[in-house]
Coordinates of C-alpha atoms in Angstrom, one line a residue:
Chain A
M1 CA -2.1 -17.2 149.6
N2 CA -2.1 -17.4 145.8
F3 CA -3.6 -20.8 145.3
P4 CA -5.4 -22.5 143.5
I5 CA -3.8 -21.6 140.2
Q6 CA -6.3 -19.6 138.2
N7 CA -5.0 -16.8 136.1
E8 CA -7.4 -13.9 136.6
Q9 CA -6.2 -12.1 133.5
N10 CA -7.5 -14.9 131.4
D11 CA -11.0 -14.1 132.4
S12 CA -10.7 -10.3 132.5
V13 CA -9.3 -10.0 129.0
G14 CA -11.5 -12.5 127.1
V15 CA -10.0 -11.6 123.7
S16 CA -8.8 -15.1 123.1
S17 CA -11.7 -17.4 122.5
R18 CA -11.2 -20.3 124.8
P19 CA -11.4 -23.5 122.8
V20 CA -13.0 -26.5 124.3
A21 CA -10.8 -29.1 125.9
S22 CA -11.3 -31.6 123.1
M23 CA -9.5 -29.3 120.7
A24 CA -6.5 -29.0 122.9
S25 CA -4.2 -31.1 120.9
T26 CA -5.0 -30.0 117.5
S27 CA -3.1 -27.3 115.6
S28 CA -6.3 -25.4 114.9
I29 CA -5.8 -23.9 118.3
A30 CA -3.2 -21.4 117.0
R31 CA -4.4 -17.9 117.5
S32 CA -5.3 -16.0 114.3
S33 CA -3.5 -12.8 113.5
D34 CA -6.7 -10.9 114.4
E35 CA -6.7 -12.5 117.9
L36 CA -3.0 -11.7 118.2
A37 CA -3.5 -8.1 117.3
A38 CA -6.3 -7.8 119.8
A39 CA -4.5 -9.6 122.7
R40 CA -3.3 -7.4 125.5
S41 CA 0.5 -7.4 125.6
K42 CA 1.8 -9.1 128.7
I43 CA 5.4 -8.1 128.2
A44 CA 6.4 -5.1 126.2
V45 CA 10.1 -4.7 125.4
S46 CA 11.3 -1.5 123.8
N47 CA 14.8 -0.4 122.6
L48 CA 16.6 -3.1 124.6
D49 CA 20.4 -3.1 124.3
F50 CA 22.3 -5.7 126.2
F51 CA 26.1 -6.1 126.8
Y52 CA 28.3 -8.8 128.2
G53 CA 31.2 -6.6 129.3
S54 CA 32.1 -4.7 126.1
H55 CA 30.4 -7.1 123.8
Q56 CA 27.0 -6.0 122.7
A57 CA 24.7 -9.1 122.5
L58 CA 21.4 -7.4 121.7
F59 CA 20.7 -4.3 119.6
D60 CA 17.6 -2.2 120.1
I61 CA 15.1 -4.9 120.5
T62 CA 11.4 -3.9 120.5
L63 CA 8.9 -6.7 120.8
K64 CA 5.4 -7.2 122.3
V65 CA 4.5 -10.5 123.9
P66 CA 0.7 -11.0 123.7
E67 CA -1.0 -12.5 126.7
N68 CA -2.1 -16.2 126.6
C69 CA -0.2 -16.8 123.4
V70 CA 3.0 -18.7 122.6
T71 CA 5.8 -16.5 121.3
A72 CA 8.6 -18.4 119.7
L73 CA 12.1 -17.0 119.4
I74 CA 14.1 -18.5 116.5
G75 CA 17.5 -17.8 115.0
P76 CA 20.9 -19.4 114.5
S77 CA 23.1 -20.2 117.6
G78 CA 24.6 -17.1 119.2
C79 CA 21.9 -14.8 117.8
G80 CA 20.9 -13.5 121.2
K81 CA 17.6 -15.3 121.6
S82 CA 18.5 -17.0 124.9
T83 CA 20.0 -13.8 126.2
F84 CA 16.8 -12.0 125.3
L85 CA 14.7 -14.6 127.1
R86 CA 16.8 -14.3 130.2
C87 CA 16.3 -10.5 130.2
L88 CA 12.6 -11.1 130.8
N89 CA 13.1 -12.6 134.3
R90 CA 16.4 -10.9 135.0
M91 CA 18.4 -14.1 135.1
N92 CA 21.2 -12.2 133.4
D93 CA 21.7 -10.4 136.7
M94 CA 23.5 -13.5 137.8
I95 CA 26.2 -13.0 135.3
E96 CA 28.9 -10.5 136.3
E97 CA 29.6 -7.4 134.1
T98 CA 26.4 -7.3 132.2
R99 CA 24.7 -4.1 131.2
L100 CA 21.3 -3.3 129.8
S101 CA 19.4 -0.3 128.6
G102 CA 15.9 0.1 127.3
N103 CA 12.6 -1.0 128.9
V104 CA 11.0 -4.3 129.7
L105 CA 7.4 -3.8 130.9
L106 CA 5.6 -6.7 132.6
D107 CA 1.9 -5.7 132.9
G108 CA 3.0 -2.1 132.3
E109 CA 5.6 -2.2 135.1
D110 CA 9.3 -1.7 134.3
I111 CA 11.1 -4.7 135.7
Y112 CA 14.4 -3.0 135.5
R113 CA 13.3 0.0 137.5
P114 CA 15.4 0.4 140.7
R115 CA 14.0 -1.2 143.7
T116 CA 12.3 -3.9 141.7
D117 CA 11.8 -7.0 143.8
V118 CA 13.6 -9.6 141.6
V119 CA 12.4 -12.4 143.7
E120 CA 8.8 -11.4 143.2
L121 CA 9.4 -10.9 139.5
R122 CA 10.7 -14.5 139.2
K123 CA 7.7 -15.8 140.9
R124 CA 5.5 -14.2 138.2
V125 CA 7.9 -15.1 135.4
G126 CA 8.8 -18.8 135.6
M127 CA 11.5 -20.4 133.7
V128 CA 12.3 -23.9 132.2
F129 CA 15.8 -24.5 131.1
Q130 CA 17.3 -26.3 128.1
K131 CA 18.8 -29.1 130.1
S132 CA 16.4 -30.4 132.8
N133 CA 17.8 -29.5 136.1
P134 CA 15.8 -31.1 138.9
F135 CA 17.2 -30.7 142.4
P136 CA 18.8 -33.8 143.9
K137 CA 15.8 -34.2 146.1
T138 CA 12.5 -36.0 146.1
I139 CA 9.8 -35.3 143.4
F140 CA 7.7 -33.7 146.1
E141 CA 10.5 -31.5 147.4
N142 CA 11.3 -30.4 143.9
I143 CA 7.8 -29.1 143.2
A144 CA 7.2 -27.8 146.7
Y145 CA 10.5 -25.8 146.7
G146 CA 9.1 -22.6 145.0
P147 CA 6.0 -22.3 147.3
K148 CA 8.2 -23.1 150.3
V149 CA 10.8 -20.4 149.7
A150 CA 7.8 -18.1 149.1
G151 CA 6.7 -18.9 152.7
T152 CA 4.1 -21.6 152.3
R153 CA 4.6 -24.0 155.3
K154 CA 1.4 -26.0 155.6
R155 CA 1.9 -29.5 154.4
A156 CA -1.7 -29.8 153.2
V157 CA -1.5 -26.7 151.1
L158 CA 1.9 -27.8 149.7
Q159 CA 0.5 -31.2 148.8
E160 CA -2.4 -29.5 147.0
I161 CA 0.0 -27.3 145.0
V162 CA 2.2 -30.2 144.1
E163 CA -0.6 -32.3 142.9
H164 CA -2.2 -29.5 140.9
S165 CA 1.2 -28.5 139.3
L166 CA 2.0 -32.1 138.4
K167 CA -1.5 -32.6 136.8
Q168 CA -1.0 -29.4 134.8
A169 CA 2.3 -30.7 133.6
A170 CA 0.7 -34.1 132.7
L171 CA 3.0 -35.9 135.0
W172 CA 0.8 -36.7 138.0
D173 CA -0.3 -40.2 136.8
E174 CA 3.3 -41.3 136.2
V175 CA 4.7 -40.2 139.5
K176 CA 1.8 -40.1 142.1
D177 CA 3.0 -43.3 143.7
R178 CA 6.6 -42.3 144.1
M179 CA 6.5 -38.8 145.3
N180 CA 9.3 -39.5 147.8
K181 CA 11.6 -41.0 145.2
S182 CA 14.5 -39.0 143.8
A183 CA 13.6 -36.8 140.9
L184 CA 16.7 -37.9 139.2
Q185 CA 15.3 -41.4 138.7
L186 CA 12.8 -40.1 136.2
S187 CA 13.5 -40.3 132.5
G188 CA 14.7 -37.2 130.6
G189 CA 11.3 -36.3 129.3
Q190 CA 9.7 -36.8 132.7
Q191 CA 12.4 -34.7 134.3
Q192 CA 11.7 -31.8 131.9
R193 CA 8.0 -32.0 132.7
L194 CA 8.9 -32.1 136.3
C195 CA 10.8 -28.8 135.8
I196 CA 7.8 -27.4 134.0
A197 CA 5.6 -28.5 137.0
R198 CA 8.1 -26.9 139.4
A199 CA 7.9 -23.6 137.5
L200 CA 4.1 -23.7 137.5
A201 CA 4.0 -24.3 141.3
T202 CA 4.9 -20.7 142.1
N203 CA 1.8 -19.7 140.1
P204 CA 3.5 -17.6 137.5
A205 CA 1.7 -15.5 134.7
V206 CA 4.5 -16.0 132.2
L207 CA 6.5 -19.1 131.4
L208 CA 9.9 -18.7 129.7
M209 CA 11.2 -21.9 128.0
D210 CA 14.8 -22.1 126.7
E211 CA 14.8 -24.9 124.2
P212 CA 12.9 -27.1 126.5
A213 CA 12.8 -30.1 124.2
S214 CA 16.2 -30.0 122.5
A215 CA 17.6 -32.8 124.6
L216 CA 14.5 -35.1 124.2
D217 CA 13.5 -37.8 121.9
P218 CA 10.6 -37.2 119.4
A219 CA 8.0 -38.8 121.6
A220 CA 9.0 -36.8 124.7
T221 CA 9.2 -33.7 122.5
A222 CA 5.6 -34.2 121.3
R223 CA 4.4 -34.5 124.9
I224 CA 6.1 -31.2 125.8
E225 CA 4.6 -29.6 122.7
D226 CA 1.1 -30.8 123.6
L227 CA 1.7 -29.5 127.1
I228 CA 2.6 -26.0 125.7
F229 CA -0.8 -26.0 123.8
E230 CA -2.7 -26.7 127.0
L231 CA -0.7 -24.3 129.2
K232 CA -1.2 -21.3 127.0
E233 CA -4.8 -21.2 128.0
N234 CA -3.6 -20.0 131.4
Y235 CA -0.1 -18.7 130.8
T236 CA 1.8 -16.5 128.5
I237 CA 4.6 -18.5 127.0
V238 CA 7.9 -17.4 125.4
I239 CA 9.9 -20.3 123.9
V240 CA 13.3 -20.3 122.4
T241 CA 13.7 -23.1 119.9
H242 CA 16.3 -24.2 117.3
N243 CA 13.7 -26.3 115.6
M244 CA 11.6 -24.4 113.1
Q245 CA 9.0 -27.1 112.7
Q246 CA 8.5 -26.8 116.5
A247 CA 8.1 -23.0 116.3
A248 CA 5.6 -23.5 113.5
R249 CA 3.7 -26.1 115.4
V250 CA 3.4 -24.5 118.8
S251 CA 3.6 -20.8 118.5
D252 CA 1.2 -18.0 117.7
Q253 CA 3.8 -15.4 117.2
T254 CA 7.4 -15.9 116.0
A255 CA 10.3 -13.5 116.3
F256 CA 13.4 -14.1 114.2
F257 CA 16.7 -13.0 115.7
F258 CA 20.0 -12.6 113.8
Q259 CA 23.3 -11.4 115.2
G260 CA 21.7 -9.7 118.1
E261 CA 19.0 -7.9 116.2
L262 CA 15.3 -8.7 115.9
V263 CA 14.9 -9.0 112.2
E264 CA 11.3 -9.7 112.0
A265 CA 8.4 -10.6 114.3
G266 CA 4.8 -11.4 113.4
P267 CA 2.1 -14.0 113.5
T268 CA 3.6 -17.4 113.0
N269 CA 1.6 -18.3 109.9
T270 CA 2.6 -15.1 108.2
L271 CA 6.2 -15.2 109.1
F272 CA 6.6 -18.8 107.9
T273 CA 4.6 -18.4 104.7
N274 CA 5.2 -14.9 103.7
P275 CA 8.2 -13.4 105.5
A276 CA 8.8 -9.7 105.0
K277 CA 12.6 -9.8 105.1
P278 CA 14.9 -11.8 102.8
Q279 CA 17.1 -12.9 105.8
T280 CA 14.0 -14.5 107.4
E281 CA 13.2 -16.3 104.3
D282 CA 16.8 -17.5 103.9
Y283 CA 16.7 -18.8 107.4
I284 CA 13.4 -20.6 107.4
T285 CA 14.0 -22.2 104.1
G286 CA 17.3 -23.5 105.4
R287 CA 19.6 -21.5 103.3
F288 CA 21.8 -20.7 106.3
G289 CA 21.9 -21.2 110.1
Chain B
M1 CA 53.5 -53.9 107.2
S2 CA 54.8 -56.9 109.0
L3 CA 53.3 -58.1 112.2
Q4 CA 56.6 -59.5 113.2
T5 CA 57.9 -58.0 116.4
S6 CA 60.6 -55.6 115.6
N7 CA 63.4 -54.7 118.0
R8 CA 62.0 -51.3 118.6
H9 CA 58.7 -52.8 119.7
S10 CA 60.1 -55.3 122.0
R11 CA 62.2 -52.6 123.7
S12 CA 59.1 -50.4 124.3
R13 CA 57.2 -53.4 125.7
L14 CA 60.1 -54.0 128.1
L15 CA 60.1 -50.4 129.2
S16 CA 56.3 -50.6 129.8
H17 CA 56.8 -53.6 132.0
A18 CA 59.7 -52.0 133.8
F19 CA 57.6 -48.9 134.5
A20 CA 54.7 -51.0 135.9
G21 CA 57.3 -52.8 138.1
I22 CA 58.7 -49.6 139.5
C23 CA 55.2 -48.3 140.3
L24 CA 54.4 -51.6 142.1
L25 CA 57.6 -51.3 144.1
S26 CA 56.7 -47.8 145.2
T27 CA 53.3 -49.0 146.4
L28 CA 54.8 -52.0 148.2
S29 CA 57.4 -49.8 150.0
C30 CA 54.7 -47.5 151.3
I31 CA 52.7 -50.5 152.6
A32 CA 55.9 -52.1 154.1
A33 CA 56.8 -48.9 155.9
L34 CA 53.3 -48.6 157.3
I35 CA 53.3 -52.3 158.5
L36 CA 56.7 -51.9 160.0
L37 CA 55.6 -48.8 161.8
L38 CA 52.5 -50.3 163.2
W39 CA 54.3 -53.5 164.2
Q40 CA 56.9 -51.5 166.0
V41 CA 54.4 -49.5 167.9
F42 CA 52.1 -52.4 168.7
S43 CA 54.8 -54.8 169.8
H44 CA 56.2 -52.2 172.2
G45 CA 53.0 -50.6 173.4
I46 CA 50.3 -53.2 173.5
D47 CA 51.3 -54.7 176.9
W48 CA 51.3 -51.3 178.4
L49 CA 47.9 -50.4 177.0
T50 CA 45.7 -51.2 180.0
W51 CA 42.6 -49.6 181.5
D52 CA 44.9 -48.0 184.1
F53 CA 47.0 -46.4 181.4
I54 CA 43.9 -44.6 180.1
R55 CA 42.8 -43.6 183.6
N56 CA 46.0 -42.6 185.3
L57 CA 47.6 -39.2 185.4
P58 CA 51.2 -38.8 184.3
S59 CA 53.8 -40.1 186.7
R60 CA 57.6 -40.3 186.9
F61 CA 57.3 -44.1 187.3
P62 CA 56.6 -45.8 183.9
A63 CA 54.3 -48.4 185.5
K64 CA 52.0 -45.7 187.0
A65 CA 52.1 -43.3 184.1
G66 CA 48.8 -42.7 182.4
I67 CA 47.5 -40.7 179.5
R68 CA 44.3 -39.3 181.1
S69 CA 45.3 -35.6 181.1
A70 CA 46.7 -35.7 177.6
L71 CA 43.7 -37.6 176.2
A72 CA 41.3 -35.2 177.9
G73 CA 43.4 -32.2 176.7
S74 CA 43.3 -33.5 173.1
L75 CA 39.6 -34.1 173.2
W76 CA 39.0 -30.6 174.6
L77 CA 41.2 -29.1 171.9
L78 CA 39.5 -31.2 169.2
G79 CA 36.0 -30.0 170.2
L80 CA 37.0 -26.4 170.7
T81 CA 38.9 -26.2 167.4
T82 CA 36.0 -27.7 165.6
V83 CA 33.5 -25.3 167.1
I84 CA 35.8 -22.3 166.3
S85 CA 37.1 -23.2 162.9
V86 CA 34.3 -25.1 161.1
P87 CA 31.7 -22.2 161.1
I88 CA 34.3 -19.6 160.2
G89 CA 35.8 -21.8 157.6
I90 CA 32.6 -22.8 155.9
G91 CA 31.3 -19.2 156.2
A92 CA 34.4 -17.9 154.5
A93 CA 34.2 -20.5 151.7
I94 CA 30.5 -19.6 151.1
Y95 CA 31.4 -15.9 150.9
L96 CA 34.3 -16.5 148.5
E97 CA 32.4 -18.9 146.3
E98 CA 28.8 -17.6 146.3
Y99 CA 28.9 -13.9 147.2
A100 CA 32.3 -12.3 146.4
N101 CA 32.7 -10.6 143.0
K102 CA 35.5 -12.1 141.0
N103 CA 37.7 -9.1 141.3
R104 CA 41.4 -8.5 142.2
W105 CA 40.6 -8.3 145.9
R106 CA 39.1 -11.8 145.8
T107 CA 42.1 -13.2 143.9
L108 CA 44.4 -11.7 146.5
V109 CA 42.5 -13.3 149.4
Q110 CA 42.2 -16.6 147.5
T111 CA 46.0 -16.7 146.8
N112 CA 46.8 -15.9 150.4
I113 CA 44.5 -18.7 151.7
A114 CA 46.1 -21.2 149.4
N115 CA 49.5 -20.1 150.7
L116 CA 48.5 -20.1 154.3
A117 CA 47.5 -23.8 153.9
G118 CA 51.2 -24.5 153.3
V119 CA 52.7 -22.5 156.1
P120 CA 54.5 -24.6 158.7
S121 CA 52.4 -25.0 161.8
I122 CA 55.2 -23.8 164.1
V123 CA 54.7 -20.3 162.5
Y124 CA 51.1 -20.4 163.7
G125 CA 52.3 -21.4 167.1
I126 CA 54.5 -18.2 167.3
L127 CA 51.5 -16.1 166.1
G128 CA 49.3 -17.8 168.7
L129 CA 51.9 -17.1 171.4
G130 CA 52.0 -13.4 170.5
L131 CA 48.3 -12.9 169.8
F132 CA 46.4 -15.2 172.1
V133 CA 48.8 -16.0 175.0
R134 CA 50.4 -12.6 175.4
F135 CA 48.2 -9.9 173.8
M136 CA 44.8 -11.4 174.7
A137 CA 46.3 -12.6 177.9
L138 CA 44.8 -16.1 177.6
E139 CA 48.0 -17.6 179.1
R140 CA 48.7 -21.2 178.3
S141 CA 45.1 -22.2 178.4
I142 CA 43.1 -24.7 176.4
L143 CA 41.3 -21.8 174.7
A144 CA 44.7 -20.3 173.5
G145 CA 45.6 -23.8 172.2
A146 CA 42.4 -24.3 170.4
L147 CA 42.5 -20.8 168.8
T148 CA 46.1 -21.5 167.6
L149 CA 45.1 -24.9 166.2
S150 CA 42.1 -23.1 164.5
L151 CA 44.6 -20.9 162.7
V152 CA 46.4 -24.0 161.5
V153 CA 43.3 -25.8 160.1
L154 CA 41.3 -22.8 158.8
P155 CA 42.9 -22.6 155.4
I156 CA 42.5 -26.3 154.9
I157 CA 38.8 -26.2 155.8
I158 CA 38.2 -23.1 153.6
L159 CA 39.9 -24.7 150.6
A160 CA 38.2 -28.0 150.9
S161 CA 34.8 -26.4 151.4
Q162 CA 35.3 -24.1 148.4
E163 CA 36.1 -27.2 146.3
A164 CA 32.9 -28.9 147.5
L165 CA 30.8 -25.8 146.8
R166 CA 32.3 -25.5 143.3
A167 CA 31.3 -29.1 142.6
V168 CA 27.6 -28.2 142.8
P169 CA 26.4 -27.7 139.3
P170 CA 25.5 -24.1 138.4
S171 CA 22.2 -25.3 136.9
I172 CA 21.0 -26.1 140.4
R173 CA 21.6 -22.5 141.4
S174 CA 19.9 -21.2 138.3
A175 CA 16.9 -23.4 138.9
S176 CA 16.6 -22.1 142.5
F177 CA 16.9 -18.5 141.5
A178 CA 14.4 -18.9 138.7
L179 CA 11.9 -20.1 141.2
G180 CA 12.2 -16.9 143.2
A181 CA 14.6 -18.1 145.9
T182 CA 16.9 -15.6 147.4
K183 CA 20.7 -16.1 147.4
W184 CA 20.5 -17.2 151.1
Q185 CA 17.7 -19.7 150.4
T186 CA 19.6 -21.0 147.4
V187 CA 22.7 -21.6 149.4
W188 CA 20.9 -23.0 152.5
H189 CA 18.4 -25.3 150.8
Q190 CA 20.3 -26.4 147.7
V191 CA 24.0 -25.7 147.5
L192 CA 25.0 -26.5 151.1
P193 CA 23.1 -29.8 151.4
A194 CA 24.6 -30.9 148.1
S195 CA 28.1 -30.1 149.2
I196 CA 28.0 -31.4 152.8
P197 CA 29.7 -34.7 152.0
G198 CA 32.7 -32.9 150.4
I199 CA 32.8 -30.3 153.2
M200 CA 32.8 -33.0 155.9
T201 CA 35.7 -34.8 154.3
G202 CA 37.7 -31.6 154.4
V203 CA 36.7 -30.8 158.0
I204 CA 37.7 -34.3 159.2
L205 CA 41.0 -34.2 157.5
A206 CA 41.7 -30.8 159.0
I207 CA 40.6 -31.9 162.5
A208 CA 42.8 -35.0 162.2
R209 CA 45.7 -32.8 161.4
A210 CA 44.9 -30.6 164.5
L211 CA 44.9 -33.8 166.6
G212 CA 48.4 -34.7 165.5
E213 CA 50.0 -31.2 165.9
A214 CA 52.5 -30.8 168.6
A215 CA 54.7 -27.9 167.3
P216 CA 52.3 -25.0 167.6
L217 CA 51.2 -26.1 171.1
L218 CA 54.8 -26.4 172.2
A219 CA 55.3 -22.9 170.8
I220 CA 52.6 -21.4 172.9
G221 CA 54.1 -23.1 175.9
A222 CA 52.0 -26.2 176.6
V223 CA 53.9 -28.5 178.9
A224 CA 53.7 -32.3 179.2
Y225 CA 53.3 -32.7 182.9
I226 CA 49.7 -31.7 183.8
P227 CA 48.7 -33.7 186.9
F228 CA 44.9 -33.1 186.3
A229 CA 42.4 -33.5 183.5
P230 CA 41.4 -30.0 182.4
S231 CA 37.8 -29.0 183.1
R232 CA 37.7 -25.3 182.1
L233 CA 38.7 -23.2 179.1
S234 CA 41.2 -21.4 181.2
D235 CA 43.0 -24.5 182.5
E236 CA 46.5 -25.4 181.4
F237 CA 46.6 -28.5 179.2
T238 CA 48.7 -31.0 177.5
A239 CA 47.8 -33.0 174.4
L240 CA 48.6 -36.5 173.1
P241 CA 51.4 -35.6 170.7
I242 CA 53.1 -33.5 173.4
Q243 CA 52.9 -36.3 176.0
I244 CA 54.1 -38.9 173.5
F245 CA 57.0 -36.7 172.5
N246 CA 57.9 -36.1 176.2
W247 CA 57.8 -39.8 177.0
S248 CA 59.9 -40.9 174.0
A249 CA 62.5 -38.3 174.9
R250 CA 63.1 -39.8 178.4
P251 CA 66.1 -42.0 178.9
Q252 CA 64.3 -44.9 180.6
E253 CA 63.5 -47.8 178.2
D254 CA 60.1 -48.4 179.8
F255 CA 58.9 -44.9 179.0
H256 CA 59.5 -45.7 175.3
S257 CA 57.0 -48.4 175.6
V258 CA 54.6 -46.1 177.4
A259 CA 55.0 -43.7 174.4
A260 CA 54.1 -46.5 172.1
A261 CA 51.0 -47.2 174.1
G262 CA 50.2 -43.5 173.8
I263 CA 50.6 -43.7 170.0
I264 CA 48.1 -46.5 169.9
V265 CA 45.6 -44.3 171.8
L266 CA 46.3 -41.5 169.3
L267 CA 45.7 -43.8 166.4
G268 CA 42.5 -45.1 168.1
V269 CA 41.1 -41.5 168.3
L270 CA 42.0 -40.9 164.7
I271 CA 40.2 -44.1 163.6
C272 CA 37.1 -43.0 165.6
L273 CA 37.2 -39.6 163.8
N274 CA 37.5 -41.2 160.4
A275 CA 34.6 -43.6 161.2
I276 CA 32.4 -40.6 162.2
A277 CA 33.4 -38.9 159.0
V278 CA 32.4 -41.9 156.9
F279 CA 29.1 -42.2 158.7
V280 CA 28.3 -38.5 158.3
R281 CA 29.2 -38.6 154.6
Y282 CA 27.0 -41.7 154.2
R283 CA 24.0 -40.1 155.9
A284 CA 24.4 -36.8 154.1
S285 CA 24.8 -38.4 150.7
K286 CA 21.7 -40.5 151.3
R287 CA 19.7 -37.3 151.8
I288 CA 20.9 -36.0 148.5
R289 CA 19.3 -38.1 145.8
W290 CA 21.6 -37.7 142.8

């Protein structure tokens, strides 16, 4: 039984100073470049090539994702950032005729090694999709689904997980009185937070977010961004975003993808104020893309 | 540009009205044919439709002839055909939609299933005669009849179920997989419940077709005169369409009315089936909360 959710790595590493709760919604929470450099790498990708059939979508990507930090993947449409994200929990396995070479290490373990338990991997690496996709079931059933398929049967335990997850996703107060109502009756922003809560319910260490706020209005987007700030205390987050202001606001590290290649990755402050590559500068200043 | 109606415009407006009129006429002729048919059947048969008619076994006297053995035979066939064809049909649909790789082999199977759905049922009857009656030595039993009817309806059930499974948005599957669910859990907990209403519609349509089939049963040698209600899988049987066909082919006028009464019973069973389908759909779609 892996509940209550408490990420043990968070305590064992201790490199990231844990800010007090009152600071949680201010931007000063962004990790400094020293902290980034000192953070243990949760995911280490090296020399990753990825193919859809004969079309190569990713070229020789090497990137470290530091623990308890937010890593933003930016770049124009079709640059491979979503493909890269989906390599991290092997969601690309679902697509026929895809091929991959290189290494993806999660806590030092190669997730593409033969005999990897993909189901176990996806419990440790949760995912939130671009378009909120709640199951056509009750709010409770949505959140409880992950623990249930993992074998949790006791109603009381499930109830505890559901409540905890919804509280983490800042949705509990809005839905606690209608747990047996359809999840599809929630608003768009609520549905996306429900999907985040659902991903948290399996107690993952890493959370992958594929443009989680692109379909939401500014107020709902702000709530999701606040949530990301709070969640990084316990989770390692990788977020794909089209919105450069969003990347600048929420992330500690930013990686710029262009035409399947990783052009540049570094601390968000540095990348946005002093990019090393001219392509990066062109993109972030809006000269293309 | 003048707003005055030109000749060209008034002609196209006339054409438009004419087309609507033709479509209305088509609809009305359908309804008229249906009403005529029902009126014909009811006016002939309603007087003969008594409790005794339901309870009696067939007889050579119209007044004593009943439909009990045919009704029982049809219900047996219906139940057995459902039990045999529904699990196999839905299973095949799940395999083709959720598991099979999209390769040439799958395309071949898919094309064949689509073609099989259009094969005349008498052909299945001949297959049933060779395979079940002779080769498997099931004789002219209810089991042989149900197996033959299962062949007839399987392609319909598979195609309808595939359609229903395809209608479940892929994002639901992605969400389930991303939460660490296995393929089996995803299909069982998410995809199947969401597609049950669609699958049920296909199943009921297929079963209703099985209820009305006489040709394949005649081909395997089912006869009309069965002076007992079947009680075992190995019993000989008759079915409603066969009995109705037999009665209507007799020279005596009264038997034609008996046949009409039989048709009313057949229609009654069909309406019951459809009512069950509507109910099941309603219940299933209430559990899905779109």
